[in-house]
Amino acid sequence: MGPAGGPLWRIPRWQGPRDPKGAVRRADLLPAAGRGVHRSRGCAAILRGLRGREGGLHPGGLEVSRFGAAILGCAGERLTAEEKSLYAEMKPFGFILFARNLADADQIRALCDELRSAAGFEAPVFIDQEGGRVQRLRPPLARDFAPPLAEADTGARAFWLRARIIAHELRGLGIDGNCIPTLDVARDQTHAILRNRCYGTDVATVVANGRAVAEGLLAGGVLPVMKHMPGHGLGTLDSHKDLPRVAAEPEALRAVDFAPFAALSDLPLAMTAHLVFEAIDPRPATVSERMVRLIREEIGFGGLLMTDDISMEALSGTVADRGRAALAAGCDVVLHCNGDLPEMRALAEVCRTMEPAAQTRAEAALAARRTPDAVDIDALNAEFDALIA
């Protein structure tokens, strides 16, 4: 456990001294003997889970996974009996919503409650609410925003306001995770499916705007998920349909594509990219042990690493094969979006248990959720409007 009084957990910059939930403290560690748990050699304590429940880590070899290693979608506006049964059995780490799941405010809140009830814990519910073309919630449920690249030069304050307003809208509906910031650096050749979703055409602008978005979401009680790690800006194909290949040398990638992710490596969650970096590994990054090791060791990301949607056609094999390969490569969680029940059942067979290190990162990500800061949302909207005018 280390020297008495030493740090038990790295506290990222976004977890300030007034946010003690962001750290694992000595009070969170229960002596194994004191809980009547048989302790294997090397076990000093049990990590307390959220709300005082015992968590899923035991360094002596006993593994009790509190989560399934998946984030799942659902088919419609309410859960079916079959979906409820699957989620109750699997206990996925979280869920993700799409336009097919969204009718009105009461329905969305009820669906979020159903999802968490089925999972048996306060599972995060994610969405892609980027602004522009990728914005699952539309008026009157949420404000329309321009594509991020169109406003890249408005400054970090405008991007913070944008994210804080979005967070306010999401939390009001029961949604507490958003798959932004998008840290891919836009180029002339970036595929149109992605380009105007980027935050800038240079590293400094992407980093400044991306940091502002992450902090705006966190201030509003919403978990940010940076994407598409380690960088999709050189992709010239749509990875929903094809596998992009990038020929750039590692030195060039480090200078531009990897740099924004390294600058924001303290964030709690990130999403991988389905593309090949030919000079590093012939396999897509999502299923490449070498690329995941680069994300961990070179870029320095220590948070929860989820895949991009595992059902996208950039990857080959069955959904179960893809999920198995992603976990074997070192991803923590497999994202499956389309709500197809047979596919989710097949995926459950390979994602039923979260690895101990992933469980640690999952608990840390959940601990980053906080009560939103009090704001005058009308004043924030007015300030944002003035900045983009």
Tab-separated table of C-alpha atoms in Angstrom:
chain	number	residue	atom	x	y	z
A	1	MET	CA	0.000	0.000	0.000
A	2	GLY	CA	3.040	2.287	0.224
A	3	PRO	CA	4.273	4.496	3.017
A	4	ALA	CA	1.800	5.554	5.671
A	5	GLY	CA	0.236	8.852	4.766
A	6	GLY	CA	1.377	8.660	1.158
A	7	PRO	CA	-0.978	9.337	-1.755
A	8	LEU	CA	-3.350	6.537	-2.582
A	9	TRP	CA	-4.600	7.951	-5.906
A	10	ARG	CA	-3.512	10.397	-8.557
A	11	ILE	CA	-5.814	13.432	-8.501
A	12	PRO	CA	-6.139	14.903	-12.009
A	13	ARG	CA	-6.255	18.649	-12.513
A	14	TRP	CA	-10.017	18.614	-12.972
A	15	GLN	CA	-10.495	17.264	-9.435
A	16	GLY	CA	-9.830	20.216	-7.179
A	17	PRO	CA	-9.417	20.263	-3.395
A	18	ARG	CA	-13.131	20.908	-2.980
A	19	ASP	CA	-13.952	17.692	-4.807
A	20	PRO	CA	-12.859	14.988	-2.364
A	21	LYS	CA	-14.893	12.384	-4.227
A	22	GLY	CA	-12.196	12.394	-6.887
A	23	ALA	CA	-9.673	10.633	-4.631
A	24	VAL	CA	-9.501	7.213	-3.065
A	25	ARG	CA	-8.760	7.958	0.553
A	26	ARG	CA	-7.687	5.754	3.404
A	27	ALA	CA	-11.291	5.908	4.623
A	28	ASP	CA	-12.314	4.191	1.398
A	29	LEU	CA	-10.120	1.177	2.138
A	30	LEU	CA	-11.610	-1.460	4.378
A	31	PRO	CA	-9.250	-3.887	6.144
A	32	ALA	CA	-10.044	-7.303	4.723
A	33	ALA	CA	-10.059	-8.997	8.117
A	34	GLY	CA	-12.481	-6.408	9.442
A	35	ARG	CA	-15.020	-7.352	6.774
A	36	GLY	CA	-14.857	-11.088	7.344
A	37	VAL	CA	-13.284	-11.621	3.933
A	38	HIS	CA	-10.718	-14.370	3.446
A	39	ARG	CA	-7.564	-12.522	2.446
A	40	SER	CA	-5.202	-14.079	-0.038
A	41	ARG	CA	-1.489	-13.322	0.138
A	42	GLY	CA	-0.725	-9.748	-0.797
A	43	CYS	CA	-4.195	-8.389	-0.097
A	44	ALA	CA	-4.066	-5.404	2.223
A	45	ALA	CA	-7.549	-4.034	1.834
A	46	ILE	CA	-10.737	-3.946	-0.177
A	47	LEU	CA	-11.586	-0.832	-2.158
A	48	ARG	CA	-14.923	0.516	-1.038
A	49	GLY	CA	-17.288	1.028	-3.962
A	50	LEU	CA	-19.586	3.971	-4.541
A	51	ARG	CA	-21.982	4.802	-1.723
A	52	GLY	CA	-20.090	2.611	0.717
A	53	ARG	CA	-20.481	-0.655	-1.160
A	54	GLU	CA	-17.457	-2.880	-1.452
A	55	GLY	CA	-15.855	-2.544	-4.838
A	56	GLY	CA	-14.335	-5.019	-7.203
A	57	LEU	CA	-10.594	-5.013	-6.550
A	58	HIS	CA	-8.512	-7.483	-4.621
A	59	PRO	CA	-4.779	-7.302	-5.394
A	60	GLY	CA	-4.220	-10.790	-4.005
A	61	GLY	CA	-6.064	-12.428	-6.881
A	62	LEU	CA	-9.779	-12.511	-5.988
A	63	GLU	CA	-11.742	-10.592	-8.591
A	64	VAL	CA	-15.271	-9.345	-8.055
A	65	SER	CA	-16.296	-7.258	-11.066
A	66	ARG	CA	-19.008	-4.732	-10.329
A	67	PHE	CA	-19.505	-3.889	-13.992
A	68	GLY	CA	-19.715	-5.644	-17.310
A	69	ALA	CA	-17.086	-4.305	-19.709
A	70	ALA	CA	-19.582	-2.699	-22.083
A	71	ILE	CA	-21.608	0.409	-22.797
A	72	LEU	CA	-24.814	-0.574	-24.564
A	73	GLY	CA	-27.597	1.035	-26.552
A	74	CYS	CA	-31.268	0.083	-26.548
A	75	ALA	CA	-33.784	-0.297	-29.340
A	76	GLY	CA	-36.505	2.221	-28.565
A	77	GLU	CA	-38.084	4.718	-26.209
A	78	ARG	CA	-38.793	2.184	-23.445
A	79	LEU	CA	-36.989	-0.995	-22.474
A	80	THR	CA	-38.332	-4.377	-23.461
A	81	ALA	CA	-38.463	-7.234	-20.974
A	82	GLU	CA	-35.605	-8.906	-22.855
A	83	GLU	CA	-33.421	-5.806	-22.609
A	84	LYS	CA	-34.106	-5.445	-18.898
A	85	SER	CA	-33.156	-9.067	-18.333
A	86	LEU	CA	-29.902	-8.739	-20.285
A	87	TYR	CA	-28.863	-5.536	-18.516
A	88	ALA	CA	-29.686	-6.983	-15.097
A	89	GLU	CA	-27.561	-10.036	-15.826
A	90	MET	CA	-24.642	-8.200	-17.431
A	91	LYS	CA	-24.593	-4.938	-15.434
A	92	PRO	CA	-22.947	-2.918	-18.219
A	93	PHE	CA	-20.778	-0.011	-17.124
A	94	GLY	CA	-23.076	2.409	-18.929
A	95	PHE	CA	-25.568	3.098	-21.694
A	96	ILE	CA	-25.768	5.356	-24.742
A	97	LEU	CA	-28.792	7.033	-26.317
A	98	PHE	CA	-29.569	7.945	-29.923
A	99	ALA	CA	-32.374	9.798	-31.710
A	100	ARG	CA	-34.455	6.606	-31.810
A	101	ASN	CA	-34.559	6.670	-28.000
A	102	LEU	CA	-35.632	10.311	-27.598
A	103	ALA	CA	-39.222	11.564	-27.754
A	104	ASP	CA	-39.859	14.124	-25.011
A	105	ALA	CA	-38.393	15.143	-21.672
A	106	ASP	CA	-40.569	12.916	-19.495
A	107	GLN	CA	-39.937	9.886	-21.709
A	108	ILE	CA	-36.160	10.443	-21.710
A	109	ARG	CA	-36.008	10.786	-17.926
A	110	ALA	CA	-38.123	7.649	-17.544
A	111	LEU	CA	-35.866	5.714	-19.920
A	112	CYS	CA	-32.742	6.793	-18.024
A	113	ASP	CA	-34.381	5.622	-14.801
A	114	GLU	CA	-35.248	2.283	-16.425
A	115	LEU	CA	-31.691	1.780	-17.628
A	116	ARG	CA	-30.165	2.471	-14.227
A	117	SER	CA	-32.746	0.335	-12.473
A	118	ALA	CA	-31.998	-2.579	-14.794
A	119	ALA	CA	-28.243	-2.250	-14.249
A	120	GLY	CA	-28.705	-2.051	-10.495
A	121	PHE	CA	-26.519	1.031	-9.943
A	122	GLU	CA	-26.253	4.674	-11.009
A	123	ALA	CA	-24.830	3.805	-14.410
A	124	PRO	CA	-23.719	6.720	-16.577
A	125	VAL	CA	-25.952	7.422	-19.562
A	126	PHE	CA	-24.014	8.828	-22.526
A	127	ILE	CA	-25.000	10.655	-25.686
A	128	ASP	CA	-23.324	12.335	-28.680
A	129	GLN	CA	-24.365	15.954	-28.225
A	130	GLU	CA	-21.586	17.683	-30.143
A	131	GLY	CA	-23.482	20.493	-31.829
A	132	GLY	CA	-23.929	20.759	-35.560
A	133	ARG	CA	-24.689	17.613	-37.521
A	134	VAL	CA	-24.040	15.234	-34.602
A	135	GLN	CA	-26.581	16.392	-32.055
A	136	ARG	CA	-29.072	13.765	-30.917
A	137	LEU	CA	-31.239	16.222	-28.989
A	138	ARG	CA	-32.884	18.997	-30.991
A	139	PRO	CA	-35.208	21.893	-30.082
A	140	PRO	CA	-37.317	22.091	-28.013
A	141	LEU	CA	-35.362	19.541	-25.951
A	142	ALA	CA	-32.026	21.267	-26.473
A	143	ARG	CA	-30.502	24.258	-28.164
A	144	ASP	CA	-29.098	23.927	-31.679
A	145	PHE	CA	-25.397	24.726	-32.000
A	146	ALA	CA	-23.262	25.296	-35.086
A	147	PRO	CA	-20.641	22.698	-36.026
A	148	PRO	CA	-17.634	23.212	-33.731
A	149	LEU	CA	-15.159	23.940	-36.528
A	150	ALA	CA	-17.323	26.845	-37.714
A	151	GLU	CA	-16.786	28.523	-34.327
A	152	ALA	CA	-13.236	27.352	-33.628
A	153	ASP	CA	-11.902	30.923	-33.552
A	154	THR	CA	-14.463	32.236	-31.044
A	155	GLY	CA	-12.178	31.265	-28.171
A	156	ALA	CA	-12.046	28.948	-25.197
A	157	ARG	CA	-14.640	30.909	-23.220
A	158	ALA	CA	-17.221	30.364	-25.951
A	159	PHE	CA	-16.449	26.645	-25.988
A	160	TRP	CA	-16.749	26.474	-22.187
A	161	LEU	CA	-20.137	28.210	-22.359
A	162	ARG	CA	-21.279	25.919	-25.145
A	163	ALA	CA	-20.376	22.841	-23.089
A	164	ARG	CA	-21.838	24.209	-19.854
A	165	ILE	CA	-25.150	24.940	-21.581
A	166	ILE	CA	-25.192	21.451	-23.106
A	167	ALA	CA	-24.439	19.927	-19.698
A	168	HIS	CA	-27.368	21.807	-18.174
A	169	GLU	CA	-29.681	20.450	-20.866
A	170	LEU	CA	-28.416	16.880	-20.510
A	171	ARG	CA	-28.568	16.735	-16.715
A	172	GLY	CA	-32.143	17.978	-16.823
A	173	LEU	CA	-33.023	14.859	-18.817
A	174	GLY	CA	-31.074	12.378	-16.684
A	175	ILE	CA	-28.095	12.115	-19.058
A	176	ASP	CA	-24.674	12.466	-17.427
A	177	GLY	CA	-22.097	11.579	-20.089
A	178	ASN	CA	-21.269	13.247	-23.409
A	179	CYS	CA	-18.897	11.870	-26.045
A	180	ILE	CA	-16.919	15.071	-26.482
A	181	PRO	CA	-14.432	16.800	-26.705
A	182	THR	CA	-13.470	15.791	-30.241
A	183	LEU	CA	-9.688	16.266	-30.231
A	184	ASP	CA	-8.959	15.269	-33.826
A	185	VAL	CA	-7.018	17.992	-35.653
A	186	ALA	CA	-8.810	18.937	-38.877
A	187	ARG	CA	-6.862	18.931	-42.147
A	188	ASP	CA	-7.908	19.630	-45.714
A	189	GLN	CA	-8.079	15.872	-46.344
A	190	THR	CA	-10.059	14.985	-43.201
A	191	HIS	CA	-13.163	13.076	-44.267
A	192	ALA	CA	-16.344	15.158	-44.325
A	193	ILE	CA	-18.000	12.833	-41.787
A	194	LEU	CA	-15.588	14.248	-39.198
A	195	ARG	CA	-14.026	17.496	-40.363
A	196	ASN	CA	-16.534	20.115	-39.178
A	197	ARG	CA	-16.905	18.277	-35.867
A	198	CYS	CA	-13.279	19.122	-35.018
A	199	TYR	CA	-12.315	22.022	-32.745
A	200	GLY	CA	-9.603	23.513	-34.921
A	201	THR	CA	-6.970	23.033	-37.590
A	202	ASP	CA	-3.949	23.343	-35.292
A	203	VAL	CA	-2.917	21.701	-32.042
A	204	ALA	CA	-3.044	24.818	-29.852
A	205	THR	CA	-6.619	25.696	-30.831
A	206	VAL	CA	-7.842	22.118	-30.440
A	207	VAL	CA	-6.234	21.835	-27.001
A	208	ALA	CA	-7.626	25.152	-25.746
A	209	ASN	CA	-11.146	24.502	-27.020
A	210	GLY	CA	-11.068	20.856	-25.954
A	211	ARG	CA	-9.962	21.689	-22.423
A	212	ALA	CA	-12.714	24.309	-22.183
A	213	VAL	CA	-15.349	21.799	-23.308
A	214	ALA	CA	-14.195	19.169	-20.818
A	215	GLU	CA	-14.223	21.651	-17.947
A	216	GLY	CA	-17.620	23.027	-18.961
A	217	LEU	CA	-19.135	19.544	-18.961
A	218	LEU	CA	-17.573	18.610	-15.629
A	219	ALA	CA	-18.812	21.856	-14.059
A	220	GLY	CA	-22.286	20.840	-15.193
A	221	GLY	CA	-22.070	17.342	-13.733
A	222	VAL	CA	-21.518	15.557	-17.059
A	223	LEU	CA	-18.639	13.185	-17.805
A	224	PRO	CA	-16.605	14.118	-20.906
A	225	VAL	CA	-15.295	11.431	-23.265
A	226	MET	CA	-12.440	12.667	-25.451
A	227	LYS	CA	-12.234	11.127	-28.911
A	228	HIS	CA	-11.030	9.653	-31.275
A	229	MET	CA	-7.810	8.517	-29.629
A	230	PRO	CA	-5.035	8.687	-30.693
A	231	GLY	CA	-6.242	10.934	-33.537
A	232	HIS	CA	-8.534	10.611	-36.561
A	233	GLY	CA	-7.711	13.845	-38.381
A	234	LEU	CA	-5.687	12.158	-41.149
A	235	GLY	CA	-8.445	9.661	-41.878
A	236	THR	CA	-9.759	10.066	-45.410
A	237	LEU	CA	-12.484	7.408	-45.175
A	238	ASP	CA	-15.645	7.143	-43.084
A	239	SER	CA	-14.904	4.490	-40.451
A	240	HIS	CA	-18.619	3.740	-40.154
A	241	LYS	CA	-18.252	2.086	-43.565
A	242	ASP	CA	-14.541	1.551	-44.315
A	243	LEU	CA	-11.203	1.199	-42.539
A	244	PRO	CA	-9.096	4.375	-42.889
A	245	ARG	CA	-5.325	3.962	-43.169
A	246	VAL	CA	-2.815	6.624	-42.192
A	247	ALA	CA	0.690	6.487	-43.679
A	248	ALA	CA	2.252	9.307	-41.625
A	249	GLU	CA	5.448	8.594	-39.709
A	250	PRO	CA	5.337	8.427	-35.891
A	251	GLU	CA	7.259	11.705	-35.489
A	252	ALA	CA	4.641	13.597	-37.483
A	253	LEU	CA	1.822	11.904	-35.582
A	254	ARG	CA	3.358	12.811	-32.229
A	255	ALA	CA	3.708	16.441	-33.256
A	256	VAL	CA	0.075	16.896	-34.290
A	257	ASP	CA	-2.412	14.043	-33.984
A	258	PHE	CA	-1.316	12.592	-30.658
A	259	ALA	CA	-0.534	15.975	-29.073
A	260	PRO	CA	-4.059	17.096	-28.059
A	261	PHE	CA	-4.697	13.780	-26.323
A	262	ALA	CA	-1.414	14.032	-24.447
A	263	ALA	CA	-2.342	17.551	-23.339
A	264	LEU	CA	-5.697	16.330	-21.992
A	265	SER	CA	-4.505	12.933	-20.774
A	266	ASP	CA	-5.823	13.685	-17.276
A	267	LEU	CA	-9.462	13.401	-18.391
A	268	PRO	CA	-11.493	10.505	-16.958
A	269	LEU	CA	-12.644	8.801	-20.175
A	270	ALA	CA	-11.567	8.454	-23.791
A	271	MET	CA	-12.743	6.695	-26.952
A	272	THR	CA	-10.527	4.906	-29.454
A	273	ALA	CA	-10.377	5.377	-33.218
A	274	HIS	CA	-11.066	2.663	-35.795
A	275	LEU	CA	-8.162	3.375	-38.143
A	276	VAL	CA	-4.747	1.945	-38.960
A	277	PHE	CA	-1.474	3.784	-38.371
A	278	GLU	CA	0.579	1.847	-40.896
A	279	ALA	CA	3.994	2.901	-39.578
A	280	ILE	CA	3.137	1.568	-36.102
A	281	ASP	CA	0.834	-1.458	-36.436
A	282	PRO	CA	-1.165	-3.033	-39.286
A	283	ARG	CA	-4.167	-3.554	-36.995
A	284	PRO	CA	-6.851	-0.908	-36.316
A	285	ALA	CA	-6.039	1.093	-33.188
A	286	THR	CA	-9.084	-0.242	-31.316
A	287	VAL	CA	-7.828	-3.825	-31.531
A	288	SER	CA	-4.090	-3.111	-31.482
A	289	GLU	CA	-2.196	-3.921	-28.300
A	290	ARG	CA	0.664	-1.780	-29.580
A	291	MET	CA	-1.581	1.254	-30.101
A	292	VAL	CA	-3.276	0.873	-26.719
A	293	ARG	CA	0.152	0.646	-25.105
A	294	LEU	CA	1.098	3.854	-26.936
A	295	ILE	CA	-2.059	5.505	-25.575
A	296	ARG	CA	-1.162	4.453	-22.043
A	297	GLU	CA	2.602	4.875	-21.997
A	298	GLU	CA	3.440	7.549	-24.564
A	299	ILE	CA	0.329	9.703	-24.576
A	300	GLY	CA	-0.022	9.084	-20.845
A	301	PHE	CA	-3.756	8.439	-20.610
A	302	GLY	CA	-4.673	6.737	-17.348
A	303	GLY	CA	-8.464	6.923	-17.532
A	304	LEU	CA	-11.159	4.542	-18.753
A	305	LEU	CA	-10.639	3.640	-22.418
A	306	MET	CA	-13.736	2.700	-24.402
A	307	THR	CA	-13.912	1.632	-28.013
A	308	ASP	CA	-15.706	3.570	-30.681
A	309	ASP	CA	-18.900	1.772	-31.702
A	310	ILE	CA	-17.831	-1.846	-32.141
A	311	SER	CA	-20.504	-2.437	-34.792
A	312	MET	CA	-18.936	0.036	-37.251
A	313	GLU	CA	-17.839	-1.530	-40.519
A	314	ALA	CA	-14.208	-0.440	-40.203
A	315	LEU	CA	-13.707	-3.590	-38.118
A	316	SER	CA	-14.036	-7.157	-39.365
A	317	GLY	CA	-15.413	-10.304	-37.776
A	318	THR	CA	-18.494	-10.782	-35.643
A	319	VAL	CA	-19.395	-8.258	-32.966
A	320	ALA	CA	-18.264	-10.773	-30.348
A	321	ASP	CA	-14.938	-11.264	-32.162
A	322	ARG	CA	-14.410	-7.513	-32.310
A	323	GLY	CA	-15.233	-7.058	-28.640
A	324	ARG	CA	-12.918	-9.881	-27.631
A	325	ALA	CA	-10.082	-8.402	-29.704
A	326	ALA	CA	-10.572	-4.907	-28.266
A	327	LEU	CA	-10.445	-6.167	-24.684
A	328	ALA	CA	-7.419	-8.335	-25.462
A	329	ALA	CA	-5.676	-5.259	-26.888
A	330	GLY	CA	-6.198	-3.419	-23.618
A	331	CYS	CA	-9.411	-1.437	-24.052
A	332	ASP	CA	-11.425	-1.290	-20.836
A	333	VAL	CA	-14.961	-1.105	-22.215
A	334	VAL	CA	-16.637	-2.051	-25.500
A	335	LEU	CA	-19.171	0.430	-26.890
A	336	HIS	CA	-22.109	-1.088	-28.791
A	337	CYS	CA	-24.622	1.411	-30.091
A	338	ASN	CA	-27.260	-0.028	-32.406
A	339	GLY	CA	-29.472	-1.708	-29.792
A	340	ASP	CA	-29.560	-5.019	-31.671
A	341	LEU	CA	-30.490	-7.566	-29.003
A	342	PRO	CA	-28.846	-10.679	-30.532
A	343	GLU	CA	-25.615	-8.726	-31.010
A	344	MET	CA	-25.725	-7.477	-27.421
A	345	ARG	CA	-26.297	-11.015	-26.159
A	346	ALA	CA	-23.309	-12.266	-28.130
A	347	LEU	CA	-21.203	-9.381	-26.833
A	348	ALA	CA	-22.264	-10.119	-23.266
A	349	GLU	CA	-20.499	-13.465	-23.466
A	350	VAL	CA	-17.130	-11.736	-23.920
A	351	CYS	CA	-17.753	-8.537	-21.915
A	352	ARG	CA	-19.400	-9.996	-18.833
A	353	THR	CA	-16.473	-9.252	-16.507
A	354	MET	CA	-14.336	-6.131	-16.241
A	355	GLU	CA	-10.633	-6.633	-15.602
A	356	PRO	CA	-9.329	-5.407	-12.213
A	357	ALA	CA	-7.281	-2.525	-13.656
A	358	ALA	CA	-10.243	-1.461	-15.775
A	359	GLN	CA	-12.481	-1.661	-12.712
A	360	THR	CA	-10.151	0.769	-10.918
A	361	ARG	CA	-10.374	3.193	-13.830
A	362	ALA	CA	-14.153	2.774	-14.018
A	363	GLU	CA	-14.585	3.650	-10.345
A	364	ALA	CA	-12.345	6.700	-10.811
A	365	ALA	CA	-14.418	7.831	-13.797
A	366	LEU	CA	-17.644	7.536	-11.817
A	367	ALA	CA	-16.064	9.476	-8.967
A	368	ALA	CA	-15.527	12.384	-11.388
A	369	ARG	CA	-19.289	12.956	-11.545
A	370	ARG	CA	-20.278	15.823	-9.311
A	371	THR	CA	-23.193	18.034	-8.450
A	372	PRO	CA	-23.440	20.788	-11.063
A	373	ASP	CA	-22.216	24.231	-10.105
A	374	ALA	CA	-25.034	26.746	-9.637
A	375	VAL	CA	-25.377	28.988	-12.701
A	376	ASP	CA	-27.758	31.465	-14.297
A	377	ILE	CA	-28.358	29.552	-17.511
A	378	ASP	CA	-30.086	32.492	-19.217
A	379	ALA	CA	-27.036	34.645	-18.532
A	380	LEU	CA	-24.737	31.961	-19.964
A	381	ASN	CA	-26.818	31.737	-23.132
A	382	ALA	CA	-26.747	35.512	-23.503
A	383	GLU	CA	-22.973	35.621	-23.045
A	384	PHE	CA	-22.497	32.833	-25.585
A	385	ASP	CA	-24.720	34.598	-28.116
A	386	ALA	CA	-22.676	37.777	-27.715
A	387	LEU	CA	-19.390	35.938	-28.270
A	388	ILE	CA	-20.490	34.254	-31.495
A	389	ALA	CA	-22.331	37.268	-32.915
